[in-house]
């Protein structure tokens, strides 16, 4: 059976701070968080591409599927896309280099992870942007995956090998400095599709890593504060995080007039719809079956796919409410609105 080595899931930065799960003393870097689809490429230094790995499944494996795709249709990326083949030789050279550097690595392949992304709706081609990789180590007698997140050195390494990692937006200071430097960008994003940033420790592991999203993409239902006092610098950073969080209130309403006359129930329904749409977008970004694929299916298959989208989106929405410390909406109402929005996405493209 082909192993699915999935990239770890990281929490929202403010939640990590509220739970005191981020070491504010470490230096960090910040990358642009691209709103695409997580795509891992398993590379052998001599044999090339071995597998293509999505967030939730192995999309293709040489052992099972034979000749690689000439194009890739996956998640948020639709239409004709750039072939994977041109970047494979570059990754083979890099895999050979990393196998020498990572002396404890026990496998003959390395999985590189990146975002499969199309920069605008009119661009027919998508591109792949690496943000880390995984090695296999034997720890306490067991074979485990260890993930390497981005550092300044790794960012430079990807660039030196002709690859295109996400933009490096901050480096050389602790989290409080990063938040202060990035605050203007997060308050006034440069593009409508600017999702936010991913912040990671310069140590390059999976500790002290978190995502910070703009108001347009924020899925948290409430802002969480640390339960105990913190330093003056961190208190300022948390205030800035809260200000960015509050911009979601302005982007989630249609007009000023509507905001003035929105009842509590209407506001809750708007927030519920917003959470459903964000969750559905996330589910689709991790799926190898696109909306266009579903529309082309027969009636029975469409029903099966809609049931899957409904189930996975419902789970995602409930997890978001739970992580924010809030009770989810009444199940009956949530499922009703979810069913409506899934149907609209499939049949109307909304």
mmCIF file of N, CA, C and O in Angstrom, residues 278-311:
data_model
loop_
_atom_site.group_PDB
_atom_site.id
_atom_site.type_symbol
_atom_site.label_atom_id
_atom_site.label_comp_id
_atom_site.label_asym_id
_atom_site.label_seq_id
_atom_site.Cartn_x
_atom_site.Cartn_y
_atom_site.Cartn_z
ATOM 1 N N UNK A 278 -15.862 29.380 3.478
ATOM 2 C CA UNK A 278 -14.424 29.208 3.701
ATOM 3 C C UNK A 278 -14.060 27.736 3.840
ATOM 4 O O UNK A 278 -13.056 27.268 3.302
ATOM 5 N N UNK A 279 -14.900 26.981 4.570
ATOM 6 C CA UNK A 279 -14.632 25.560 4.768
ATOM 7 C C UNK A 279 -14.766 24.796 3.453
ATOM 8 O O UNK A 279 -13.959 23.906 3.150
ATOM 9 N N UNK A 280 -15.780 25.122 2.666
ATOM 10 C CA UNK A 280 -15.981 24.452 1.380
ATOM 11 C C UNK A 280 -14.810 24.744 0.445
ATOM 12 O O UNK A 280 -14.325 23.847 -0.255
ATOM 13 N N UNK A 281 -14.343 25.978 0.455
ATOM 14 C CA UNK A 281 -13.172 26.338 -0.362
ATOM 15 C C UNK A 281 -11.960 25.511 0.062
ATOM 16 O O UNK A 281 -11.197 25.023 -0.778
ATOM 17 N N UNK A 282 -11.801 25.349 1.381
ATOM 18 C CA UNK A 282 -10.684 24.565 1.902
ATOM 19 C C UNK A 282 -10.799 23.100 1.485
ATOM 20 O O UNK A 282 -9.823 22.480 1.071
ATOM 21 N N UNK A 283 -11.999 22.539 1.586
ATOM 22 C CA UNK A 283 -12.225 21.139 1.197
ATOM 23 C C UNK A 283 -11.912 20.940 -0.284
ATOM 24 O O UNK A 283 -11.246 19.979 -0.676
ATOM 25 N N UNK A 284 -12.373 21.858 -1.122
ATOM 26 C CA UNK A 284 -12.130 21.742 -2.563
ATOM 27 C C UNK A 284 -10.646 21.876 -2.892
ATOM 28 O O UNK A 284 -10.149 21.258 -3.834
ATOM 29 N N UNK A 285 -9.920 22.679 -2.093
ATOM 30 C CA UNK A 285 -8.490 22.869 -2.354
ATOM 31 C C UNK A 285 -7.693 21.605 -2.068
ATOM 32 O O UNK A 285 -6.554 21.479 -2.505
ATOM 33 N N UNK A 286 -8.277 20.675 -1.313
ATOM 34 C CA UNK A 286 -7.580 19.442 -0.944
ATOM 35 C C UNK A 286 -8.067 18.236 -1.738
ATOM 36 O O UNK A 286 -7.657 17.110 -1.485
ATOM 37 N N UNK A 287 -8.959 18.476 -2.680
ATOM 38 C CA UNK A 287 -9.578 17.381 -3.418
ATOM 39 C C UNK A 287 -9.000 17.261 -4.821
ATOM 40 O O UNK A 287 -8.722 18.258 -5.479
ATOM 41 N N UNK A 288 -8.832 16.028 -5.276
ATOM 42 C CA UNK A 288 -8.377 15.806 -6.653
ATOM 43 C C UNK A 288 -9.544 15.867 -7.638
ATOM 44 O O UNK A 288 -9.348 15.817 -8.845
ATOM 45 N N UNK A 289 -10.762 15.969 -7.108
ATOM 46 C CA UNK A 289 -11.955 16.096 -7.948
ATOM 47 C C UNK A 289 -12.437 17.536 -7.903
ATOM 48 O O UNK A 289 -12.793 18.045 -6.840
ATOM 49 N N UNK A 290 -12.421 18.227 -9.036
ATOM 50 C CA UNK A 290 -12.814 19.629 -9.088
ATOM 51 C C UNK A 290 -14.323 19.757 -9.307
ATOM 52 O O UNK A 290 -15.020 18.784 -9.630
ATOM 53 N N UNK A 291 -14.819 20.984 -9.144
ATOM 54 C CA UNK A 291 -16.231 21.257 -9.406
ATOM 55 C C UNK A 291 -16.589 20.905 -10.844
ATOM 56 O O UNK A 291 -17.652 20.338 -11.128
ATOM 57 N N UNK A 292 -15.675 21.208 -11.777
ATOM 58 C CA UNK A 292 -15.932 20.876 -13.185
ATOM 59 C C UNK A 292 -16.056 19.366 -13.386
ATOM 60 O O UNK A 292 -16.894 18.900 -14.175
ATOM 61 N N UNK A 293 -15.238 18.592 -12.668
ATOM 62 C CA UNK A 293 -15.329 17.129 -12.754
ATOM 63 C C UNK A 293 -16.698 16.651 -12.271
ATOM 64 O O UNK A 293 -17.316 15.773 -12.878
ATOM 65 N N UNK A 294 -17.153 17.219 -11.157
ATOM 66 C CA UNK A 294 -18.439 16.807 -10.578
ATOM 67 C C UNK A 294 -19.573 17.120 -11.544
ATOM 68 O O UNK A 294 -20.471 16.303 -11.766
ATOM 69 N N UNK A 295 -19.541 18.296 -12.137
ATOM 70 C CA UNK A 295 -20.617 18.689 -13.065
ATOM 71 C C UNK A 295 -20.693 17.770 -14.277
ATOM 72 O O UNK A 295 -21.753 17.612 -14.880
ATOM 73 N N UNK A 296 -19.557 17.175 -14.644
ATOM 74 C CA UNK A 296 -19.520 16.307 -15.822
ATOM 75 C C UNK A 296 -19.983 14.874 -15.516
ATOM 76 O O UNK A 296 -20.106 14.052 -16.427
ATOM 77 N N UNK A 297 -20.236 14.571 -14.250
ATOM 78 C CA UNK A 297 -20.612 13.212 -13.852
ATOM 79 C C UNK A 297 -22.100 12.943 -14.100
ATOM 80 O O UNK A 297 -22.886 13.873 -14.331
ATOM 81 N N UNK A 298 -22.466 11.653 -14.022
ATOM 82 C CA UNK A 298 -23.887 11.332 -14.111
ATOM 83 C C UNK A 298 -24.558 11.657 -12.774
ATOM 84 O O UNK A 298 -23.907 11.980 -11.783
ATOM 85 N N UNK A 299 -25.869 11.570 -12.749
ATOM 86 C CA UNK A 299 -26.640 12.020 -11.583
ATOM 87 C C UNK A 299 -26.256 11.288 -10.304
ATOM 88 O O UNK A 299 -26.109 11.899 -9.236
ATOM 89 N N UNK A 300 -26.062 9.982 -10.386
ATOM 90 C CA UNK A 300 -25.731 9.202 -9.188
ATOM 91 C C UNK A 300 -24.370 9.603 -8.616
ATOM 92 O O UNK A 300 -24.204 9.735 -7.398
ATOM 93 N N UNK A 301 -23.396 9.792 -9.500
ATOM 94 C CA UNK A 301 -22.062 10.181 -9.042
ATOM 95 C C UNK A 301 -22.057 11.584 -8.454
ATOM 96 O O UNK A 301 -21.353 11.870 -7.478
ATOM 97 N N UNK A 302 -22.852 12.483 -9.048
ATOM 98 C CA UNK A 302 -22.958 13.839 -8.506
ATOM 99 C C UNK A 302 -23.493 13.789 -7.080
ATOM 100 O O UNK A 302 -23.002 14.482 -6.181
ATOM 101 N N UNK A 303 -24.496 12.941 -6.856
ATOM 102 C CA UNK A 303 -25.086 12.813 -5.514
ATOM 103 C C UNK A 303 -24.049 12.321 -4.508
ATOM 104 O O UNK A 303 -23.987 12.811 -3.371
ATOM 105 N N UNK A 304 -23.219 11.369 -4.923
ATOM 106 C CA UNK A 304 -22.170 10.835 -4.037
ATOM 107 C C UNK A 304 -21.156 11.926 -3.699
ATOM 108 O O UNK A 304 -20.759 12.092 -2.537
ATOM 109 N N UNK A 305 -20.742 12.692 -4.722
ATOM 110 C CA UNK A 305 -19.747 13.750 -4.505
ATOM 111 C C UNK A 305 -20.305 14.875 -3.638
ATOM 112 O O UNK A 305 -19.613 15.421 -2.782
ATOM 113 N N UNK A 306 -21.566 15.226 -3.821
ATOM 114 C CA UNK A 306 -22.184 16.271 -3.007
ATOM 115 C C UNK A 306 -22.296 15.830 -1.550
ATOM 116 O O UNK A 306 -22.097 16.627 -0.624
ATOM 117 N N UNK A 307 -22.574 14.558 -1.345
ATOM 118 C CA UNK A 307 -22.628 14.023 0.018
ATOM 119 C C UNK A 307 -21.240 14.107 0.671
ATOM 120 O O UNK A 307 -21.116 14.450 1.854
ATOM 121 N N UNK A 308 -20.205 13.804 -0.104
ATOM 122 C CA UNK A 308 -18.831 13.897 0.416
ATOM 123 C C UNK A 308 -18.485 15.339 0.774
ATOM 124 O O UNK A 308 -17.945 15.619 1.853
ATOM 125 N N UNK A 309 -18.779 16.283 -0.139
ATOM 126 C CA UNK A 309 -18.498 17.685 0.128
ATOM 127 C C UNK A 309 -19.246 18.173 1.366
ATOM 128 O O UNK A 309 -18.706 18.914 2.193
ATOM 129 N N UNK A 310 -20.494 17.742 1.490
ATOM 130 C CA UNK A 310 -21.323 18.122 2.638
ATOM 131 C C UNK A 310 -20.694 17.618 3.929
ATOM 132 O O UNK A 310 -20.533 18.370 4.909
ATOM 133 N N UNK A 311 -20.290 16.355 3.948
ATOM 134 C CA UNK A 311 -19.728 15.746 5.157
ATOM 135 C C UNK A 311 -18.398 16.389 5.559
ATOM 136 O O UNK A 311 -18.188 16.744 6.730
#
